[in-house]
Amino acid sequence: MGSGLLAGKRVLVTGVLTEASIAFHTARIAQEQGAQVILTGYGRISLVERIAKRLPQPAPVIELDVTDDTQLAALPERVREHVDGLDGVVHSIAFAPESCFGDFLGTDWPDVAKSIHVSAYSLKSLVTATLPLLSRGSSVVGLDFDARVAWPDYDWMGVAKAALESVARYLARDLGPHGIRVNLVASGPVRTIAARSIPGFAELEDDWNDRAPLGWQAQDASGPAASVCALLSDWLPCTTGSMVWADGGVHAIGR
């Protein structure tokens, strides 16, 4: 067995689409720390497969739509084609239609429902799908953006993130007796394709760097990814139902 914080761990990472993403850097660091990584992708699978080849070791890619019950049911079998179980699962999945940003009062329920389904309920869906592969000591980590306050233009995605935080707490309650931890990492803004589609992201990014005691580099996702890997490791065995901030300290600073 190799050395490293995640030596011998088998980790499923969702949501890798570009090299800029926290999910990609999580997969990279996990491999560097000794883990065997499997990726899932949705939609542009060929793109995910190309990105997977840029990891230190090329990783297999499984197609997964977290709103598709058939694909969720087939996930354990698909994962077992590569590993015989999982020690960690990373939820890096979020989506909201354009109407959900910038017009909170004007957004219709079908778009809000889609946001909550993909961005929050999917954590429960992913966990229940992978539960046959998990065992005592396993860790589930989701990616979050602190939803305790109302951010400019973030609107219904902020509501979805608040729902995600609540889902994680209830999962921690129900999976704790099985020895499975569930936590979130709340990152500061990271310059990804998805982030650039959010109105006001550039202003938020600039303000974040000014306010963060440690400073903030929105083009560098490795810091939050390292926090994810720490939670995947055995070094936080008593931590569950928690939100770990990896935001340069902004959450602790008043205006």
PDB file of C-alpha atoms in Angstrom, residues 130-247:
ATOM      1  CA  THR A 130     -23.623   4.677  -3.048  1.00  0.00           C
ATOM      2  CA  LEU A 131     -24.644   3.388   0.376  1.00  0.00           C
ATOM      3  CA  PRO A 132     -24.186  -0.287  -0.640  1.00  0.00           C
ATOM      4  CA  LEU A 133     -20.545   0.572  -1.395  1.00  0.00           C
ATOM      5  CA  LEU A 134     -19.829   2.485   1.820  1.00  0.00           C
ATOM      6  CA  SER A 135     -18.744   1.037   5.146  1.00  0.00           C
ATOM      7  CA  ARG A 136     -17.921   2.197   8.660  1.00  0.00           C
ATOM      8  CA  GLY A 137     -15.304   4.953   8.452  1.00  0.00           C
ATOM      9  CA  SER A 138     -16.426   6.233   5.058  1.00  0.00           C
ATOM     10  CA  SER A 139     -16.750   9.954   4.416  1.00  0.00           C
ATOM     11  CA  VAL A 140     -19.138  11.971   2.244  1.00  0.00           C
ATOM     12  CA  VAL A 141     -18.128  15.551   1.427  1.00  0.00           C
ATOM     13  CA  GLY A 142     -20.222  18.110  -0.452  1.00  0.00           C
ATOM     14  CA  LEU A 143     -19.199  21.470  -1.872  1.00  0.00           C
ATOM     15  CA  ASP A 144     -21.070  24.482  -0.591  1.00  0.00           C
ATOM     16  CA  PHE A 145     -21.196  28.278  -0.772  1.00  0.00           C
ATOM     17  CA  ASP A 146     -22.078  29.714   2.641  1.00  0.00           C
ATOM     18  CA  ALA A 147     -25.864  30.187   2.611  1.00  0.00           C
ATOM     19  CA  ARG A 148     -26.291  31.838   6.012  1.00  0.00           C
ATOM     20  CA  VAL A 149     -26.714  35.223   4.348  1.00  0.00           C
ATOM     21  CA  ALA A 150     -28.373  36.586   1.190  1.00  0.00           C
ATOM     22  CA  TRP A 151     -25.727  37.258  -1.467  1.00  0.00           C
ATOM     23  CA  PRO A 152     -26.249  39.766  -4.306  1.00  0.00           C
ATOM     24  CA  ASP A 153     -27.866  38.072  -7.335  1.00  0.00           C
ATOM     25  CA  TYR A 154     -27.269  34.534  -5.988  1.00  0.00           C
ATOM     26  CA  ASP A 155     -30.971  34.298  -5.158  1.00  0.00           C
ATOM     27  CA  TRP A 156     -32.515  30.831  -5.620  1.00  0.00           C
ATOM     28  CA  MET A 157     -29.145  29.111  -5.828  1.00  0.00           C
ATOM     29  CA  GLY A 158     -28.557  30.516  -2.361  1.00  0.00           C
ATOM     30  CA  VAL A 159     -31.815  28.909  -1.253  1.00  0.00           C
ATOM     31  CA  ALA A 160     -30.693  25.634  -2.835  1.00  0.00           C
ATOM     32  CA  LYS A 161     -27.373  25.833  -0.980  1.00  0.00           C
ATOM     33  CA  ALA A 162     -29.237  26.438   2.285  1.00  0.00           C
ATOM     34  CA  ALA A 163     -31.231  23.291   1.513  1.00  0.00           C
ATOM     35  CA  LEU A 164     -27.978  21.437   0.791  1.00  0.00           C
ATOM     36  CA  GLU A 165     -26.657  22.413   4.220  1.00  0.00           C
ATOM     37  CA  SER A 166     -29.809  21.076   5.862  1.00  0.00           C
ATOM     38  CA  VAL A 167     -29.722  17.839   3.831  1.00  0.00           C
ATOM     39  CA  ALA A 168     -26.135  17.259   4.967  1.00  0.00           C
ATOM     40  CA  ARG A 169     -27.124  17.603   8.629  1.00  0.00           C
ATOM     41  CA  TYR A 170     -29.978  15.110   8.322  1.00  0.00           C
ATOM     42  CA  LEU A 171     -27.764  12.669   6.419  1.00  0.00           C
ATOM     43  CA  ALA A 172     -25.150  13.006   9.168  1.00  0.00           C
ATOM     44  CA  ARG A 173     -27.843  12.126  11.707  1.00  0.00           C
ATOM     45  CA  ASP A 174     -29.065   9.059   9.821  1.00  0.00           C
ATOM     46  CA  LEU A 175     -25.680   7.730   8.675  1.00  0.00           C
ATOM     47  CA  GLY A 176     -23.813   8.353  11.910  1.00  0.00           C
ATOM     48  CA  PRO A 177     -24.934   5.035  13.429  1.00  0.00           C
ATOM     49  CA  HIS A 178     -23.364   3.333  10.401  1.00  0.00           C
ATOM     50  CA  GLY A 179     -20.056   5.101  11.064  1.00  0.00           C
ATOM     51  CA  ILE A 180     -20.360   7.270   7.930  1.00  0.00           C
ATOM     52  CA  ARG A 181     -19.506  10.971   8.178  1.00  0.00           C
ATOM     53  CA  VAL A 182     -21.221  13.685   6.101  1.00  0.00           C
ATOM     54  CA  ASN A 183     -19.734  17.187   5.889  1.00  0.00           C
ATOM     55  CA  LEU A 184     -19.590  20.213   3.603  1.00  0.00           C
ATOM     56  CA  VAL A 185     -16.762  22.476   2.521  1.00  0.00           C
ATOM     57  CA  ALA A 186     -17.869  26.081   2.012  1.00  0.00           C
ATOM     58  CA  SER A 187     -15.443  27.584  -0.468  1.00  0.00           C
ATOM     59  CA  GLY A 188     -14.969  31.166  -1.441  1.00  0.00           C
ATOM     60  CA  PRO A 189     -15.708  32.054  -5.089  1.00  0.00           C
ATOM     61  CA  VAL A 190     -13.709  30.014  -7.597  1.00  0.00           C
ATOM     62  CA  ARG A 191     -13.399  31.132 -11.202  1.00  0.00           C
ATOM     63  CA  THR A 192     -15.165  28.338 -13.072  1.00  0.00           C
ATOM     64  CA  ILE A 193     -17.433  28.222 -16.132  1.00  0.00           C
ATOM     65  CA  ALA A 194     -20.483  27.942 -13.870  1.00  0.00           C
ATOM     66  CA  ALA A 195     -19.379  30.838 -11.665  1.00  0.00           C
ATOM     67  CA  ARG A 196     -18.860  33.162 -14.614  1.00  0.00           C
ATOM     68  CA  SER A 197     -22.522  32.713 -15.547  1.00  0.00           C
ATOM     69  CA  ILE A 198     -23.645  34.171 -12.193  1.00  0.00           C
ATOM     70  CA  PRO A 199     -24.429  37.912 -12.379  1.00  0.00           C
ATOM     71  CA  GLY A 200     -22.104  39.980 -10.211  1.00  0.00           C
ATOM     72  CA  PHE A 201     -19.512  37.203  -9.808  1.00  0.00           C
ATOM     73  CA  ALA A 202     -16.590  39.435 -10.804  1.00  0.00           C
ATOM     74  CA  GLU A 203     -17.528  42.023  -8.158  1.00  0.00           C
ATOM     75  CA  LEU A 204     -17.942  39.292  -5.534  1.00  0.00           C
ATOM     76  CA  GLU A 205     -14.529  37.882  -6.412  1.00  0.00           C
ATOM     77  CA  ASP A 206     -12.819  41.272  -6.064  1.00  0.00           C
ATOM     78  CA  ASP A 207     -14.563  42.014  -2.770  1.00  0.00           C
ATOM     79  CA  TRP A 208     -13.632  38.578  -1.412  1.00  0.00           C
ATOM     80  CA  ASN A 209      -9.932  39.151  -1.874  1.00  0.00           C
ATOM     81  CA  ASP A 210     -10.205  42.521  -0.118  1.00  0.00           C
ATOM     82  CA  ARG A 211     -12.062  41.054   2.865  1.00  0.00           C
ATOM     83  CA  ALA A 212     -10.279  37.719   3.361  1.00  0.00           C
ATOM     84  CA  PRO A 213      -7.698  37.846   6.178  1.00  0.00           C
ATOM     85  CA  LEU A 214      -5.658  35.236   4.318  1.00  0.00           C
ATOM     86  CA  GLY A 215      -6.364  36.788   0.916  1.00  0.00           C
ATOM     87  CA  TRP A 216      -8.148  34.945  -1.847  1.00  0.00           C
ATOM     88  CA  GLN A 217      -7.170  33.765  -5.319  1.00  0.00           C
ATOM     89  CA  ALA A 218     -10.323  32.864  -7.222  1.00  0.00           C
ATOM     90  CA  GLN A 219      -8.315  31.173  -9.968  1.00  0.00           C
ATOM     91  CA  ASP A 220      -6.809  28.644  -7.518  1.00  0.00           C
ATOM     92  CA  ALA A 221      -9.139  25.862  -6.379  1.00  0.00           C
ATOM     93  CA  SER A 222      -6.418  23.803  -4.674  1.00  0.00           C
ATOM     94  CA  GLY A 223      -7.038  25.228  -1.186  1.00  0.00           C
ATOM     95  CA  PRO A 224     -10.706  24.203  -0.932  1.00  0.00           C
ATOM     96  CA  ALA A 225      -9.830  20.890  -2.610  1.00  0.00           C
ATOM     97  CA  ALA A 226      -7.242  20.177   0.087  1.00  0.00           C
ATOM     98  CA  SER A 227      -9.938  20.783   2.717  1.00  0.00           C
ATOM     99  CA  VAL A 228     -12.177  18.240   0.969  1.00  0.00           C
ATOM    100  CA  CYS A 229      -9.352  15.696   1.029  1.00  0.00           C
ATOM    101  CA  ALA A 230      -8.737  16.345   4.724  1.00  0.00           C
ATOM    102  CA  LEU A 231     -12.391  15.478   5.420  1.00  0.00           C
ATOM    103  CA  LEU A 232     -12.070  12.347   3.277  1.00  0.00           C
ATOM    104  CA  SER A 233      -9.158  11.203   5.398  1.00  0.00           C
ATOM    105  CA  ASP A 234      -9.182   9.413   8.746  1.00  0.00           C
ATOM    106  CA  TRP A 235      -7.885  12.499  10.545  1.00  0.00           C
ATOM    107  CA  LEU A 236     -11.319  13.980  11.393  1.00  0.00           C
ATOM    108  CA  PRO A 237     -13.033  10.859  12.721  1.00  0.00           C
ATOM    109  CA  CYS A 238     -15.413  12.731  15.056  1.00  0.00           C
ATOM    110  CA  THR A 239     -16.488  15.443  12.595  1.00  0.00           C
ATOM    111  CA  THR A 240     -19.871  15.099  10.934  1.00  0.00           C
ATOM    112  CA  GLY A 241     -22.789  17.361  10.110  1.00  0.00           C
ATOM    113  CA  SER A 242     -20.310  20.227   9.871  1.00  0.00           C
ATOM    114  CA  MET A 243     -19.559  22.959   7.376  1.00  0.00           C
ATOM    115  CA  VAL A 244     -15.834  23.601   7.044  1.00  0.00           C
ATOM    116  CA  TRP A 245     -15.024  27.043   5.673  1.00  0.00           C
ATOM    117  CA  ALA A 246     -12.274  27.210   3.076  1.00  0.00           C
ATOM    118  CA  ASP A 247     -12.841  30.857   2.177  1.00  0.00           C
TER     119      ASP A 247
END
